[in-house]
């Protein structure tokens, strides 16, 4: 599946701008972005519910831009589920099959298979309003999968579920995609969801793709300040390249202090260094730790999250940094207290140099 | 002590609730049930030339014997009369046929209007609904007389048809069933549009998108999703029109011919020309029973719609 310079405008509003993207067969692809970034519009264009203003959408090399939704080998699971309230669960799942003119006995078999697949055997006679939110979501999934589409589109499929159910559902989705061997395209604003389920993520911002890469690549090697900031927690230090060579770069921070990063960059360029909080090391000054890239500071805030604790540290050069520490042992008292003098440090490999 | 206090506490809101129901219940009793019983009573009486023009007259002052005399004087003669003369049966059938025909046309005309309003921009919808009701700002009788003007031999309709060359000779519209149906469809349209609009307006657009996504072309999605989901509106609108149309008097009297009557006209004749109150009452009671069937169907559909929610 391929987007070629696709744009979509609603009046003066540009929802998607000159976007090109390839989605591969049997891939689990996530479109991630803040609300209003155009990700749902992109999905709706795949389904045929919106027509691109410019550009082409290709499926197996064929332009499907003008094909109406009911003739596309693509099915969508709607955010609101859009189950037909006047039809039973079975009739909902059978709806698409009937449109294809599938013989009745085959429809019955397929519906039974789908109900089994989403673990709703015995619920076929019910109406959607007699189901819980999670069950409804499964019916919507079964209905979209019943026609065995080439591509399954999922529009924020888990936004209406509670947290626990959402986490279970993620893994079930991945399993389904594995067993059925279909291409899944999911739209979500939940980065954790995208990171968990997807093989590749396309991060969208203001109608354009900011980065398309595997989850780990996006997390570890964001290609811009915006991506680094959008995905997960990050410390961004603005600075200038002082010297660079042999795989290492010395960066002079805007607020004073120099540090070493394992990357090469043009000398004199204005850059930002992105540091994930969990890659920072935090020691009490009293421990006498020393080494590369160490900055003295004072703890201003501590957030205890159970598995990890977040420390906010104001460095002596004025920067506010965030560091997380895994709570390896059961805490009786915080090993580091608010107001304590600490030393933050990081390995040269921990930082990512961002030019944009 | 606490046991005694509890039911008292529970009773307080209960009384409030009963009071709220009491008002409409009283209203219905005074203005529907009691008049109905009076009509039923008259329908079981015999006609006489007197004041009032029927016997027996219920005289509660006479006490028990009076009541017994009254009960003994009741008979089903008027109902037998309904069965004996073809004029009644034919007017019933005519009324039902015209009501059915008009309702089907109303549905065919009203559905697209309601659909159009429900699909128009939200800001515009109240204005359009107002427009549907705009004719009500003029008196009903004036509007029907206007139709006489339009439909008569040298009327607007014939003038237009002749000018456009669609017909060579003026067509006789007035005093035909066509005229009655035109008048009825025109007058009852808002009662069809409003319930249809109410049910169509609630329709979730994503359901139609889902139907399209699952392979249904537009017309099929409309047939499989929109129509069943507006069923309650269709039934409500149809009954809201069918029931009063079946008893319609003014429109057939002014626009229709004098040869065949609708039941409302027959009733009027019995009451005002023949001064036969018992038979007129029997006609009314029989009509009520005939129309009870669609009302019960409506109730049933309503209950089902409630269950589906």
XYZ file of C-alpha atoms in Angstrom:
665
model
C 0.000 0.000 0.000
C 1.439 3.305 -1.019
C 0.585 6.973 -0.581
C 2.027 9.210 -3.280
C 2.171 12.900 -2.405
C -1.323 12.765 -0.942
C -2.931 15.974 0.263
C -6.341 16.499 1.794
C -7.872 19.880 2.377
C -11.178 20.715 4.022
C -11.874 24.234 2.830
C -8.869 26.225 3.963
C -7.805 23.632 6.499
C -5.001 21.339 5.404
C -5.498 17.969 7.100
C -2.832 16.060 5.212
C -0.090 17.677 3.138
C 1.993 16.051 0.398
C 2.349 12.854 2.322
C 4.118 9.834 0.915
C 4.259 6.524 2.710
C 4.661 2.825 2.034
C 2.917 0.250 4.160
C 4.094 -3.288 3.581
C 2.171 -6.525 3.331
C 1.457 -8.229 6.684
C 2.777 -5.271 8.578
C 1.303 -3.855 11.763
C 1.582 -0.149 11.084
C 0.653 2.529 13.588
C -0.177 6.132 12.788
C 0.625 8.083 15.911
C 0.147 11.743 16.565
C -1.592 14.389 18.613
C -5.267 15.025 17.923
C -5.893 16.985 14.765
C -2.658 15.887 13.096
C -4.476 14.253 10.192
C -3.957 10.618 11.128
C -7.653 9.746 11.101
C -8.096 11.571 7.783
C -5.314 9.425 6.360
C -7.052 6.277 7.582
C -10.392 7.408 6.202
C -8.750 7.989 2.833
C -7.528 4.382 2.932
C -11.082 3.240 3.635
C -12.438 5.435 0.867
C -14.562 7.522 3.220
C -12.579 10.586 2.174
C -11.112 11.353 -1.229
C -7.609 12.823 -1.420
C -7.560 16.362 -2.825
C -4.269 15.578 -4.560
C -1.987 12.601 -4.979
C -2.624 8.900 -5.395
C -3.243 5.959 -3.089
C -2.048 2.654 -4.495
C -2.915 -0.859 -3.391
C -0.795 -3.554 -5.035
C 0.272 -0.931 -7.550
C -3.314 -0.046 -8.526
C -4.640 3.444 -7.956
C -7.657 3.120 -5.659
C -8.176 6.844 -5.078
C -11.497 6.934 -6.947
C -12.811 3.551 -5.779
C -15.855 3.918 -3.484
C -15.581 2.407 0.005
C -17.879 -0.523 -0.703
C -15.583 -1.804 -3.447
C -12.309 -1.692 -1.507
C -10.697 -4.828 -0.084
C -10.194 -2.864 3.092
C -12.289 -2.888 6.258
C -12.354 -0.490 9.099
C -13.057 -0.758 12.780
C -14.604 2.521 13.826
C -13.691 4.416 16.957
C -17.343 4.465 18.008
C -17.550 0.815 16.805
C -20.579 1.853 14.678
C -22.381 -1.413 15.400
C -25.860 -1.590 13.880
C -28.115 -1.259 16.936
C -31.092 -2.941 15.279
C -29.160 -6.080 14.364
C -27.935 -8.930 16.535
C -24.248 -9.578 17.019
C -24.441 -12.342 14.401
C -26.235 -10.139 11.893
C -23.689 -7.395 12.489
C -20.824 -9.737 11.715
C -22.676 -11.229 8.741
C -23.520 -7.815 7.260
C -20.450 -7.528 5.068
C -20.553 -11.169 4.010
C -24.157 -10.776 2.856
C -23.156 -7.782 0.747
C -20.656 -10.041 -0.992
C -23.416 -12.532 -1.737
C -21.773 -15.328 0.207
C -24.033 -18.421 0.491
C -25.914 -18.664 3.771
C -24.291 -21.809 5.213
C -20.862 -20.309 4.591
C -21.901 -17.091 6.302
C -23.051 -19.053 9.334
C -19.732 -20.902 9.503
C -17.722 -17.719 9.120
C -19.768 -15.910 11.766
C -19.200 -18.782 14.174
C -15.467 -18.680 13.439
C -15.336 -14.949 14.046
C -17.250 -15.209 17.311
C -14.811 -17.861 18.445
C -11.863 -15.760 17.342
C -12.926 -12.822 19.491
C -14.072 -15.125 22.310
C -17.728 -14.203 22.118
C -19.253 -17.642 21.481
C -22.783 -17.687 22.778
C -23.310 -13.953 22.376
C -24.485 -14.127 18.761
C -28.163 -13.606 19.524
C -27.645 -10.495 21.607
C -28.151 -6.949 20.499
C -25.220 -4.525 20.822
C -26.875 -2.663 23.704
C -26.875 -5.878 25.733
C -23.074 -6.048 25.644
C -20.354 -4.398 27.690
C -17.957 -1.913 26.126
C -15.243 -4.517 25.758
C -17.604 -7.008 24.144
C -18.869 -4.399 21.722
C -15.305 -3.646 20.740
C -14.803 -7.343 19.968
C -17.935 -7.457 17.840
C -16.679 -4.448 15.887
C -13.371 -6.219 15.406
C -15.066 -9.448 14.326
C -17.270 -7.568 11.884
C -14.307 -5.810 10.309
C -12.321 -9.052 10.073
C -15.192 -11.221 8.809
C -14.612 -10.324 5.159
C -10.910 -11.193 5.470
C -9.865 -7.785 4.166
C -6.439 -7.212 2.634
C -5.958 -4.425 5.119
C -7.680 -3.906 8.456
C -7.968 -0.307 9.543
C -8.376 0.437 13.233
C -9.407 3.921 14.298
C -8.481 4.422 17.952
C -9.811 0.925 18.665
C -9.145 0.977 22.391
C -9.915 4.540 23.357
C -13.220 3.559 24.983
C -11.780 0.741 27.086
C -10.421 0.978 30.586
C -6.708 0.644 31.145
C -6.530 -3.002 32.142
C -8.727 -4.153 29.266
C -6.765 -1.995 26.875
C -3.503 -3.696 27.783
C -4.988 -7.171 27.330
C -6.558 -6.158 24.040
C -3.241 -4.910 22.670
C -1.701 -8.329 22.971
C -4.777 -9.981 21.523
C -4.599 -7.674 18.526
C -0.966 -8.585 17.967
C -1.807 -12.252 18.208
C -4.687 -11.864 15.751
C -2.477 -10.074 13.290
C 0.100 -12.843 13.586
C -2.359 -15.686 13.096
C -4.396 -14.052 10.328
C -1.370 -12.653 8.527
C -3.201 -9.472 7.515
C -1.952 -5.943 7.204
C -3.150 -3.850 10.121
C -3.115 -0.087 10.158
C -3.977 1.436 13.512
C -4.543 5.070 14.334
C -3.856 6.094 17.896
C -2.807 9.014 20.022
C -1.547 6.643 22.720
C 2.176 6.186 22.171
C 2.403 3.265 24.549
C -0.226 1.499 22.444
C 1.616 2.268 19.225
C 4.949 1.151 20.676
C 3.512 -2.138 21.905
C 1.540 -3.314 18.900
C 3.245 -1.878 15.861
C 6.104 -3.151 13.713
C 6.553 0.369 12.423
C 5.198 3.692 13.547
C 4.503 6.740 11.462
C 4.504 9.743 13.752
C 2.357 12.502 12.311
C 2.397 16.183 13.053
C 0.338 18.889 11.357
C -0.585 16.773 8.342
C 2.890 15.446 7.706
C 4.885 12.401 8.706
C 7.565 13.485 11.149
C 9.274 10.097 11.312
C 8.545 6.575 10.098
C 10.532 3.885 11.874
C 10.389 0.957 14.278
C 9.281 1.773 17.821
C 12.782 1.379 19.257
C 14.307 3.511 16.553
C 11.805 6.270 17.184
C 12.434 6.101 20.904
C 16.206 5.794 20.789
C 16.948 7.784 17.656
C 14.309 10.472 17.267
C 15.073 12.543 14.170
C 13.905 15.875 15.510
C 13.294 17.831 18.682
C 9.554 17.482 18.102
C 9.660 13.682 17.912
C 11.989 13.435 20.906
C 9.635 15.597 22.896
C 6.470 13.858 21.701
C 7.571 10.291 22.354
C 8.182 9.548 26.015
C 9.956 11.765 28.523
C 13.039 13.590 27.444
C 15.614 16.133 28.578
C 16.590 18.473 25.779
C 19.817 20.436 26.200
C 20.427 23.185 23.665
C 24.006 23.780 22.675
C 26.646 24.239 19.987
C 29.116 21.759 18.575
C 32.552 22.714 19.918
C 34.539 19.933 18.267
C 33.787 16.681 16.551
C 35.714 13.690 15.256
C 36.428 9.997 15.665
C 32.800 9.293 16.493
C 32.665 11.754 19.320
C 31.442 15.285 19.651
C 31.976 17.849 22.345
C 28.995 20.078 22.834
C 28.966 23.340 24.658
C 25.729 23.877 26.433
C 23.979 27.233 26.096
C 23.926 27.496 29.857
C 27.549 26.604 30.316
C 29.340 23.318 30.703
C 30.659 20.938 28.074
C 29.838 17.344 27.528
C 30.684 14.459 25.276
C 28.294 12.607 22.990
C 29.008 9.530 20.901
C 28.107 10.999 17.493
C 29.591 13.215 14.823
C 28.342 16.644 13.865
C 29.412 19.789 12.028
C 31.482 22.062 14.226
C 29.649 25.240 15.127
C 26.176 23.860 14.419
C 23.377 24.692 16.833
C 22.046 21.380 18.116
C 20.017 19.869 20.895
C 21.030 16.824 22.844
C 18.208 14.522 23.817
C 18.617 12.463 26.956
C 16.027 9.955 28.167
C 15.495 10.237 31.935
C 16.217 6.559 32.502
C 19.638 6.937 30.875
C 20.760 9.487 33.435
C 22.683 8.408 36.439
C 22.066 10.083 39.747
C 24.490 9.918 42.647
C 24.698 11.801 45.888
C 27.633 14.217 45.890
C 28.737 12.560 49.097
C 29.330 9.269 47.240
C 32.265 10.957 45.477
C 31.374 9.519 42.063
C 33.288 10.984 39.150
C 33.679 10.526 35.423
C 32.498 11.886 32.078
C 29.507 14.187 31.633
C 28.831 14.884 35.286
C 26.850 17.896 36.461
C 26.228 18.955 40.025
C 22.745 19.974 41.067
C 20.034 19.826 43.687
C 16.933 17.615 43.838
C 13.784 19.744 43.651
C 11.043 17.134 43.347
C 10.585 13.391 43.665
C 7.717 11.473 42.113
C 7.203 7.923 43.305
C 5.480 5.859 40.581
C 5.824 2.417 42.139
C 8.213 0.719 39.733
C 10.305 3.805 39.217
C 10.869 7.120 40.893
C 11.253 10.364 38.956
C 13.733 12.917 40.265
C 13.641 16.505 39.137
C 17.032 18.069 39.478
C 18.016 21.719 39.048
C 21.580 21.788 37.827
C 23.947 24.469 39.051
C 24.092 25.819 35.482
C 20.363 26.499 35.637
C 19.012 23.547 33.630
C 16.083 21.528 34.933
C 16.564 17.819 34.327
C 14.483 14.727 34.878
C 15.998 11.400 35.853
C 14.272 8.113 36.636
C 15.596 5.393 38.836
C 14.227 1.875 39.005
C 13.255 0.928 42.500
C 15.201 -2.320 42.673
C 14.455 -2.992 46.290
C 11.440 -2.310 48.403
C 11.867 1.229 49.564
C 11.687 2.041 53.190
C 13.059 5.508 52.717
C 14.097 7.370 49.573
C 17.845 6.922 49.076
C 17.945 10.515 47.892
C 15.934 13.256 49.557
C 14.487 16.518 48.248
C 17.011 19.326 48.526
C 19.972 16.976 48.513
C 23.060 17.821 46.462
C 23.480 15.267 43.688
C 25.604 14.618 40.628
C 23.837 13.801 37.360
C 25.859 11.991 34.747
C 25.355 10.084 31.520
C 27.378 7.921 29.197
C 28.410 9.482 25.862
C 26.279 6.842 24.094
C 23.136 7.952 25.971
C 22.698 11.276 24.216
C 21.230 11.838 20.746
C 22.319 14.883 18.784
C 19.364 16.576 17.093
C 19.914 19.065 14.322
C 16.225 19.878 13.759
C -39.472 3.385 66.327
C -37.019 3.184 63.431
C -39.241 0.657 61.662
C -42.154 3.036 61.831
C -40.051 5.942 60.635
C -38.717 4.168 57.559
C -41.902 3.646 55.557
C -42.934 7.188 56.335
C -39.688 8.409 54.849
C -40.183 6.265 51.791
C -43.747 7.399 51.334
C -42.947 11.050 50.878
C -41.369 10.856 47.395
C -43.927 8.199 46.416
C -46.754 10.677 46.947
C -44.996 13.258 44.861
C -44.691 10.768 42.056
C -48.353 9.848 42.276
C -49.340 13.474 42.191
C -47.393 13.982 38.990
C -49.186 11.056 37.358
C -52.505 12.204 38.771
C -52.681 15.347 36.659
C -52.526 13.650 33.242
C -54.638 10.782 34.563
C -57.342 13.191 35.673
C -57.148 15.020 32.392
C -57.594 11.788 30.456
C -60.433 10.682 32.708
C -62.381 13.929 32.454
C -61.800 14.695 28.803
C -61.476 11.251 27.265
C -62.856 8.392 29.357
C -66.008 10.149 30.599
C -67.020 11.549 27.174
C -66.348 8.142 25.671
C -68.634 6.512 28.208
C -71.344 9.082 27.506
C -71.096 8.395 23.779
C -71.148 4.659 24.475
C -74.258 5.131 26.585
C -76.028 7.115 23.878
C -75.072 4.526 21.274
C -76.955 1.940 23.290
C -80.107 4.107 23.460
C -83.043 4.507 21.042
C -83.883 7.594 19.139
C -87.078 9.543 19.981
C -88.382 12.955 19.083
C -87.773 14.651 22.384
C -85.174 16.620 24.290
C -82.709 14.908 24.590
C -83.533 12.945 21.430
C -83.006 9.472 22.892
C -84.248 7.115 25.615
C -83.579 5.885 28.198
C -82.267 8.882 30.067
C -80.187 8.095 33.100
C -81.865 9.674 36.121
C -79.608 9.192 39.119
C -82.146 10.974 41.354
C -84.527 8.040 40.912
C -82.075 5.828 42.768
C -81.739 2.078 42.257
C -85.020 1.427 40.401
C -84.174 4.283 38.057
C -80.803 2.703 37.313
C -82.471 -0.655 36.705
C -85.009 0.871 34.309
C -82.166 2.600 32.506
C -80.168 -0.623 32.127
C -83.254 -2.422 30.871
C -83.831 0.231 28.237
C -80.386 -0.174 26.630
C -80.146 -2.091 23.365
C -77.743 -2.862 20.532
C -80.227 -1.712 17.893
C -77.999 1.081 16.634
C -75.136 -1.356 16.068
C -77.473 -3.736 14.228
C -78.375 -0.750 12.082
C -74.701 -0.268 11.202
C -74.577 -3.812 9.901
C -77.873 -3.644 8.032
C -77.204 -0.664 5.787
C -74.404 -0.692 3.209
C -73.842 3.015 3.579
C -72.004 2.531 6.869
C -69.747 -0.277 5.761
C -68.854 1.502 2.525
C -68.031 4.743 4.339
C -65.811 2.860 6.773
C -63.976 1.109 3.975
C -63.715 4.338 1.998
C -62.316 6.171 5.005
C -59.759 3.471 5.645
C -58.827 3.300 1.965
C -58.389 7.067 1.684
C -56.500 7.189 4.977
C -54.208 4.358 3.859
C -53.614 5.904 0.452
C -52.916 9.353 1.941
C -50.599 7.896 4.564
C -48.537 6.089 1.923
C -48.265 9.284 -0.134
C -47.453 11.296 3.009
C -44.674 8.851 3.812
C -43.309 9.061 0.274
C -43.373 12.875 0.355
C -42.450 13.326 4.025
C -39.486 10.954 4.227
C -37.273 12.793 1.743
C -38.180 16.107 3.383
C -37.370 14.808 6.873
C -34.189 13.157 5.594
C -33.113 16.341 3.890
C -33.673 18.390 7.033
C -31.880 15.874 9.254
C -28.873 15.895 6.897
C -28.698 19.668 6.494
C -26.287 21.798 8.558
C -27.256 21.809 12.208
C -27.758 25.574 12.333
C -30.275 25.395 9.518
C -32.411 22.589 10.928
C -34.640 24.631 13.284
C -35.336 27.075 10.450
C -36.322 24.283 8.076
C -38.561 22.671 10.679
C -40.172 26.067 11.194
C -40.724 26.261 7.437
C -42.562 22.922 7.490
C -44.895 24.340 10.119
C -45.245 27.737 8.495
C -48.645 26.978 6.828
C -50.117 26.523 10.300
C -49.845 30.248 10.793
C -52.899 30.645 8.539
C -56.278 29.280 9.500
C -56.973 25.721 8.426
C -60.274 26.551 6.728
C -58.737 29.340 4.686
C -56.061 26.976 3.439
C -58.671 24.423 2.369
C -60.719 27.106 0.617
C -57.534 28.131 -1.129
C -57.285 24.591 -2.447
C -60.810 24.873 -3.816
C -59.540 27.897 -5.723
C -56.517 26.048 -6.999
C -58.374 22.887 -7.972
C -61.509 24.333 -9.553
C -62.179 24.257 -13.307
C -60.677 27.683 -13.954
C -58.244 27.314 -11.096
C -54.503 27.781 -10.805
C -53.674 24.129 -11.428
C -55.663 23.834 -14.640
C -54.379 27.194 -15.866
C -50.818 26.052 -15.328
C -51.349 22.647 -16.933
C -53.044 24.258 -19.941
C -50.354 26.905 -20.269
C -47.642 24.239 -20.194
C -49.554 22.239 -22.772
C -49.679 19.139 -20.559
C -53.459 18.920 -20.971
C -55.719 20.262 -23.712
C -58.947 20.370 -21.717
C -59.351 21.526 -18.120
C -59.191 18.518 -15.797
C -61.885 17.963 -13.210
C -60.042 17.994 -9.896
C -62.554 19.313 -7.443
C -65.116 16.924 -5.974
C -62.888 13.897 -6.684
C -60.953 11.567 -4.422
C -57.770 13.053 -5.856
C -58.798 16.432 -4.454
C -59.480 14.880 -1.045
C -56.091 13.193 -1.015
C -54.289 16.350 -2.179
C -55.961 18.298 0.631
C -55.159 15.649 3.215
C -51.512 15.243 2.176
C -51.061 18.998 2.228
C -52.676 19.411 5.652
C -51.064 16.472 7.420
C -47.521 16.740 6.052
C -46.005 18.344 9.183
C -47.386 15.514 11.328
C -45.507 13.065 9.115
C -42.304 15.070 8.806
C -41.770 15.818 12.472
C -41.624 12.267 13.908
C -39.567 11.148 10.903
C -37.140 14.003 11.429
C -36.895 13.186 15.140
C -35.837 9.618 14.402
C -33.579 10.446 11.438
C -31.812 13.240 13.263
C -30.561 10.759 15.873
C -29.069 8.498 13.221
C -25.309 8.145 13.648
C -23.575 8.917 10.354
C -20.790 6.471 11.131
C -23.324 3.631 10.815
C -23.752 4.514 7.142
C -19.995 4.713 6.753
C -19.683 1.297 8.370
C -22.275 -0.098 5.970
C -20.365 1.366 3.019
C -17.104 0.016 4.397
C -18.638 -3.454 4.662
C -19.623 -3.402 1.012
C -23.090 -1.865 0.862
C -23.647 0.727 -1.860
C -25.507 3.867 -0.799
C -29.031 2.767 -1.674
C -28.532 -0.531 0.112
C -27.097 1.131 3.206
C -30.149 3.373 3.212
C -32.451 0.372 2.969
C -30.603 -1.800 5.507
C -29.621 0.832 8.063
C -31.457 4.141 7.713
C -34.940 2.741 7.136
C -34.943 0.157 9.966
C -33.430 2.695 12.372
C -36.144 5.197 11.546
C -38.895 2.581 11.866
C -40.213 4.140 15.063
C -40.521 7.484 13.280
C -42.213 5.867 10.290
C -44.766 4.124 12.509
C -45.345 7.205 14.654
C -45.795 9.453 11.644
C -48.026 6.967 9.840
C -50.342 6.549 12.820
C -50.305 10.225 13.680
C -51.660 10.777 10.168
C -53.711 7.638 9.529
C -55.882 7.841 12.644
C -57.129 11.421 12.310
C -57.392 11.109 8.516
C -59.731 8.139 8.915
C -62.078 10.372 10.897
C -61.495 13.467 8.737
C -64.625 15.506 8.009
C -63.759 19.004 6.800
C -61.413 18.134 3.932
C -63.656 15.531 2.231
C -66.669 17.753 2.828
C -65.109 20.766 1.127
C -62.964 19.148 -1.555
C -64.729 15.834 -2.146
C -67.853 14.937 -4.048
C -71.218 14.259 -2.528
C -71.701 10.769 -3.958
C -69.432 8.744 -1.707
C -68.890 9.708 1.892
C -66.119 9.201 4.398
C -67.198 8.003 7.811
C -66.817 11.460 9.342
C -69.381 12.802 6.881
C -71.760 9.904 7.543
C -71.491 10.593 11.243
C -72.210 14.263 10.648
C -75.281 13.411 8.580
C -76.650 11.072 11.233
C -76.089 13.603 13.938
C -77.194 16.873 12.374
C -79.529 15.867 9.533
C -81.195 12.695 10.792
C -80.932 13.785 14.424
C -80.253 10.141 15.211
C -77.892 10.475 18.150
C -77.728 6.785 19.032
C -76.698 5.706 15.503
C -74.223 8.604 15.250
C -72.725 7.492 18.576
C -72.585 3.902 17.407
C -70.735 5.050 14.269
C -68.235 6.892 16.465
C -67.733 3.945 18.839
C -67.254 1.544 15.932
C -64.678 3.904 14.405
C -62.866 4.042 17.729
C -62.703 0.251 17.824
C -61.439 0.084 14.233
C -58.712 2.633 14.994
C -57.716 0.914 18.196
C -55.876 -1.721 16.169
C -53.263 0.670 14.710
C -52.860 2.324 18.118
C -52.062 -1.049 19.662
C -49.570 -1.756 16.885
C -47.956 1.591 17.615
C -47.693 0.744 21.325
C -46.053 -2.543 20.462
C -43.476 -0.919 18.192
C -42.770 1.751 20.794
C -42.079 -0.883 23.410
C -39.709 -2.667 21.071
C -37.908 0.557 20.246
C -37.470 1.234 23.961
C -36.026 -2.231 24.478
C -33.514 -1.654 21.699
C -32.117 1.418 23.335
